[in-house]
PDB file of C-alpha atoms in Angstrom:
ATOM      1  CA  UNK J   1      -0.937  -0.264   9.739  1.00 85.00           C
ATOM      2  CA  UNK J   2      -0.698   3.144   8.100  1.00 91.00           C
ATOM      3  CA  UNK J   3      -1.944   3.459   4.613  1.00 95.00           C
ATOM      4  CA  UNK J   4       0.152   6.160   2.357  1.00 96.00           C
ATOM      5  CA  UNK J   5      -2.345   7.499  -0.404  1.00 96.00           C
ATOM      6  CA  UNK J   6      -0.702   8.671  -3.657  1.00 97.00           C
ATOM      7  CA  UNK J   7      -0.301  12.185  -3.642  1.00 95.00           C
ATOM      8  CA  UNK J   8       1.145  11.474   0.243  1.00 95.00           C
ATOM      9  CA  UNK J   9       3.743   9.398  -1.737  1.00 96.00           C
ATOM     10  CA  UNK J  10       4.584  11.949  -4.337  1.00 96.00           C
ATOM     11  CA  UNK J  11       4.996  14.852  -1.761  1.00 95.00           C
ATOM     12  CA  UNK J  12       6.743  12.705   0.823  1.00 96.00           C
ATOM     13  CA  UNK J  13       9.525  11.618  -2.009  1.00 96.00           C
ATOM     14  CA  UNK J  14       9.360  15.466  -3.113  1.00 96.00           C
ATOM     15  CA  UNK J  15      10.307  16.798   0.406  1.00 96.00           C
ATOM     16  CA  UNK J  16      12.484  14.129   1.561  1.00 97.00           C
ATOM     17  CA  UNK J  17      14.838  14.655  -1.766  1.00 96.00           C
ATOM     18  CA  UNK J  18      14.962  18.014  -0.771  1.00 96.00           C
ATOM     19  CA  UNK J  19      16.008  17.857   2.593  1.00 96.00           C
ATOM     20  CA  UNK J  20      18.295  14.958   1.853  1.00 97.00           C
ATOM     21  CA  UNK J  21      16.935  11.642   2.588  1.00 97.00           C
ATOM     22  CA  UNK J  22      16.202   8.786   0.051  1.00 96.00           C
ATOM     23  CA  UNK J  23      12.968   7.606   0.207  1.00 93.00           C
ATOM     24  CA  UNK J  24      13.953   3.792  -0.431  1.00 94.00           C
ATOM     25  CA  UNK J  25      16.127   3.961   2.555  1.00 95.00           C
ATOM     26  CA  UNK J  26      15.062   6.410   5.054  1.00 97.00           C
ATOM     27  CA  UNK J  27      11.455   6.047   6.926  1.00 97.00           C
ATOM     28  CA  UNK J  28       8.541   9.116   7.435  1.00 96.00           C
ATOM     29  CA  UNK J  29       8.281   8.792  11.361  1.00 96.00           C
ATOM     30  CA  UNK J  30       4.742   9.343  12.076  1.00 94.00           C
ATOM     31  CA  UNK J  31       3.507  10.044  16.075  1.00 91.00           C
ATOM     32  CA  UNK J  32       1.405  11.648  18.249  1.00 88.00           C
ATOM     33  CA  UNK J  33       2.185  14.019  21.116  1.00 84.00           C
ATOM     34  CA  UNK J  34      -0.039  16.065  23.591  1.00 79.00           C
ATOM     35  CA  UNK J  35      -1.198  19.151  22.716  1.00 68.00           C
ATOM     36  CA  UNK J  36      -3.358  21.372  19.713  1.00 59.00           C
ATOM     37  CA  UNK J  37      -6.726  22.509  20.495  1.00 60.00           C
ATOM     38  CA  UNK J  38      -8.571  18.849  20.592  1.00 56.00           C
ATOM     39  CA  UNK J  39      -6.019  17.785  23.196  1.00 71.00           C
ATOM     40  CA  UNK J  40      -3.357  15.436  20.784  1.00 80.00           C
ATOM     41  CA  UNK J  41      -1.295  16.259  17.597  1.00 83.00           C
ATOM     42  CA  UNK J  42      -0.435  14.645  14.850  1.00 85.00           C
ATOM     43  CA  UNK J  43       3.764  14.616  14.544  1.00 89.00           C
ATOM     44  CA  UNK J  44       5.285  13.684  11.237  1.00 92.00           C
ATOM     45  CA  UNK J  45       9.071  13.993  10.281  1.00 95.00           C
ATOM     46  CA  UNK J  46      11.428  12.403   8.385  1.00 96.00           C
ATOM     47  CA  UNK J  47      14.453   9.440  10.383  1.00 96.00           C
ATOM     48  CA  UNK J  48      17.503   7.691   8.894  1.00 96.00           C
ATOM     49  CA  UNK J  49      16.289   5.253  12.106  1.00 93.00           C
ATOM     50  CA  UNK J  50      13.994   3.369  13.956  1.00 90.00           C
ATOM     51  CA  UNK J  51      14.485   2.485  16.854  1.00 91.00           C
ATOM     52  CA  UNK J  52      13.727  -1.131  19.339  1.00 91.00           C
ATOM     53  CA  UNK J  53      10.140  -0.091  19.952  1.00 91.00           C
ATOM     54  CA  UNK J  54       9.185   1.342  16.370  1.00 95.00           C
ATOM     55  CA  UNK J  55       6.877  -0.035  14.295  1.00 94.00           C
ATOM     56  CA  UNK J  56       7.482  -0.517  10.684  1.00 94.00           C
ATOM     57  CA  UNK J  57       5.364   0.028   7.936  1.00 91.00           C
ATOM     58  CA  UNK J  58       5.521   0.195   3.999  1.00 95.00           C
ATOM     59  CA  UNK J  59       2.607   1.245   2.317  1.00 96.00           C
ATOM     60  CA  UNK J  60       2.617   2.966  -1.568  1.00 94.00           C
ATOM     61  CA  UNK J  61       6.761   2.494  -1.530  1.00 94.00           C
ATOM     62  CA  UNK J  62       6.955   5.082   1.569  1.00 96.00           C
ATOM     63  CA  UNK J  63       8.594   3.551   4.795  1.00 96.00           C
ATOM     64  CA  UNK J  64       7.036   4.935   7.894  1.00 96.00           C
ATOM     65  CA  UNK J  65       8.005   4.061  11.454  1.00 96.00           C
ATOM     66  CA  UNK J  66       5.774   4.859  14.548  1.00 95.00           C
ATOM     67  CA  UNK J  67       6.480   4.472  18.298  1.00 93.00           C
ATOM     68  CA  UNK J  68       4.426   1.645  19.903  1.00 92.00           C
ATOM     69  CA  UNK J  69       2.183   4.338  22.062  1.00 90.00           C
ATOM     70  CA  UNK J  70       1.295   6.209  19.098  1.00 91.00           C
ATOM     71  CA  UNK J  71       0.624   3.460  16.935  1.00 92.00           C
ATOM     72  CA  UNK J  72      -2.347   2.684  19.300  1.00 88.00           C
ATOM     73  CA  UNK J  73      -3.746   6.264  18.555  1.00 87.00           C
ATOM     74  CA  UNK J  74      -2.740   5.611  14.626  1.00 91.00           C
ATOM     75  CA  UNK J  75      -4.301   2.106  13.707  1.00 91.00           C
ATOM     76  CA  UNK J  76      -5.891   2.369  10.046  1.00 92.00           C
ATOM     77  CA  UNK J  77      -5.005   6.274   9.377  1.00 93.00           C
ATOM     78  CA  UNK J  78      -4.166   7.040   6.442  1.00 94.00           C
ATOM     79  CA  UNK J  79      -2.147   9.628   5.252  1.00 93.00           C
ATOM     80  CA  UNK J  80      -3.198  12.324   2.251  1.00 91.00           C
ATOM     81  CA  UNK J  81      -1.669  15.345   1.203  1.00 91.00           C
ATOM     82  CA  UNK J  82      -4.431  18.079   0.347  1.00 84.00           C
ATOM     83  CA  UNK J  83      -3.365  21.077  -2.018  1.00 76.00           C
ATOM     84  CA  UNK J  84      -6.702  22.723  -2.288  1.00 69.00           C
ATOM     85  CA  UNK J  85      -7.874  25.885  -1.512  1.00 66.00           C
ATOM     86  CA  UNK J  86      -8.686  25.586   2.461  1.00 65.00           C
ATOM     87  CA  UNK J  87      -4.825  25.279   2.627  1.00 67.00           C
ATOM     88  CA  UNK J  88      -1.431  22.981   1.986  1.00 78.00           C
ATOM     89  CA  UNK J  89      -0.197  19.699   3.624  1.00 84.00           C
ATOM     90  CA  UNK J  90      -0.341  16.584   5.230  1.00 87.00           C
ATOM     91  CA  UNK J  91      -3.665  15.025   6.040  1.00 85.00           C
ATOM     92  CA  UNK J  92      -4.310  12.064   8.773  1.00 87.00           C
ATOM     93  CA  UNK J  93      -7.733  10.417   8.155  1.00 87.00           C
ATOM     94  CA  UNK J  94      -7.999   9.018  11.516  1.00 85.00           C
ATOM     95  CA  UNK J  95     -10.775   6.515  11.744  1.00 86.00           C
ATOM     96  CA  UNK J  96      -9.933   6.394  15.726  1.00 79.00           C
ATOM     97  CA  UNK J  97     -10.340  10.349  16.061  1.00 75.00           C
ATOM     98  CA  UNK J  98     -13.954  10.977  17.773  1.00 66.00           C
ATOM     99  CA  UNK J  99     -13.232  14.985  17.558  1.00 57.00           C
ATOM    100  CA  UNK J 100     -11.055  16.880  15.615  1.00 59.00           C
ATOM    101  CA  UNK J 101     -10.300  20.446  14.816  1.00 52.00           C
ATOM    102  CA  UNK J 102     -10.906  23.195  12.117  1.00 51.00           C
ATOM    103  CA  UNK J 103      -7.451  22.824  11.446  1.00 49.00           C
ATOM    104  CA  UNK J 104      -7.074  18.925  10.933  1.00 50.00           C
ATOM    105  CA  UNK J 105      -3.599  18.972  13.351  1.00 50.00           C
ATOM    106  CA  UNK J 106      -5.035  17.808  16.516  1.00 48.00           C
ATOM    107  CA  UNK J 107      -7.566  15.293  17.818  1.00 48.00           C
ATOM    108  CA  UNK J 108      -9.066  13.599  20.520  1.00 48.00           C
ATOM    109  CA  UNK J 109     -10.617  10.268  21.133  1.00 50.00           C
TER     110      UNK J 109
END
């Protein structure tokens, strides 16, 4: 399961209102893909659908869908959304990440 903290929620209805999705309908589709400088990357957009192999989540009143080989890499993250001084956005606390990077986009296990 992914856990949605409450700022996460507030941005993620903010954003997905502006680019035209409603967030009691459409899903956050959360992944992970090769690359960054610790080897994976976090991937987060927004979906209108899942698909057969998704998994489907609702934490904080924010749908999220993952594909079943990231959800290995994703078990227990949870997602925050920092607005501090070190910078803007999405944050994955990823209790399965061994290393990550300055940056907080890409890990490695």
């Amino acid at each position: 399961m992914i856990k949605v903290s409450e700022t996460a929620k507030k941005k993620v209805i903010e954003l997905m209102q502006d680019d035209g999705y409603n967030h009691t309908e459409d899903f956050v589709r959360v992944g992970v893909k090769s690359g960054g400088c610790s080897g994976l990357s976090y991937d987060l957009k927004f979906d209108k659908e899942n698909q057969d192999d998704d998994k489907v989540f609702e934490d904080n009143g924010v749908k999220i869908i993952v594909d079943k080989k990231s959800f290995l890499y994703l078990i227990g993250t949870t997602l925050e959304y920092s607005g501090g001084l070190n910078g803007t956005g999405f944050v994955f606390n990823n209790p399965n990440a061994n290393r990550t990077c300055g940056c907080g986009e890409s890990f490695s296990l």
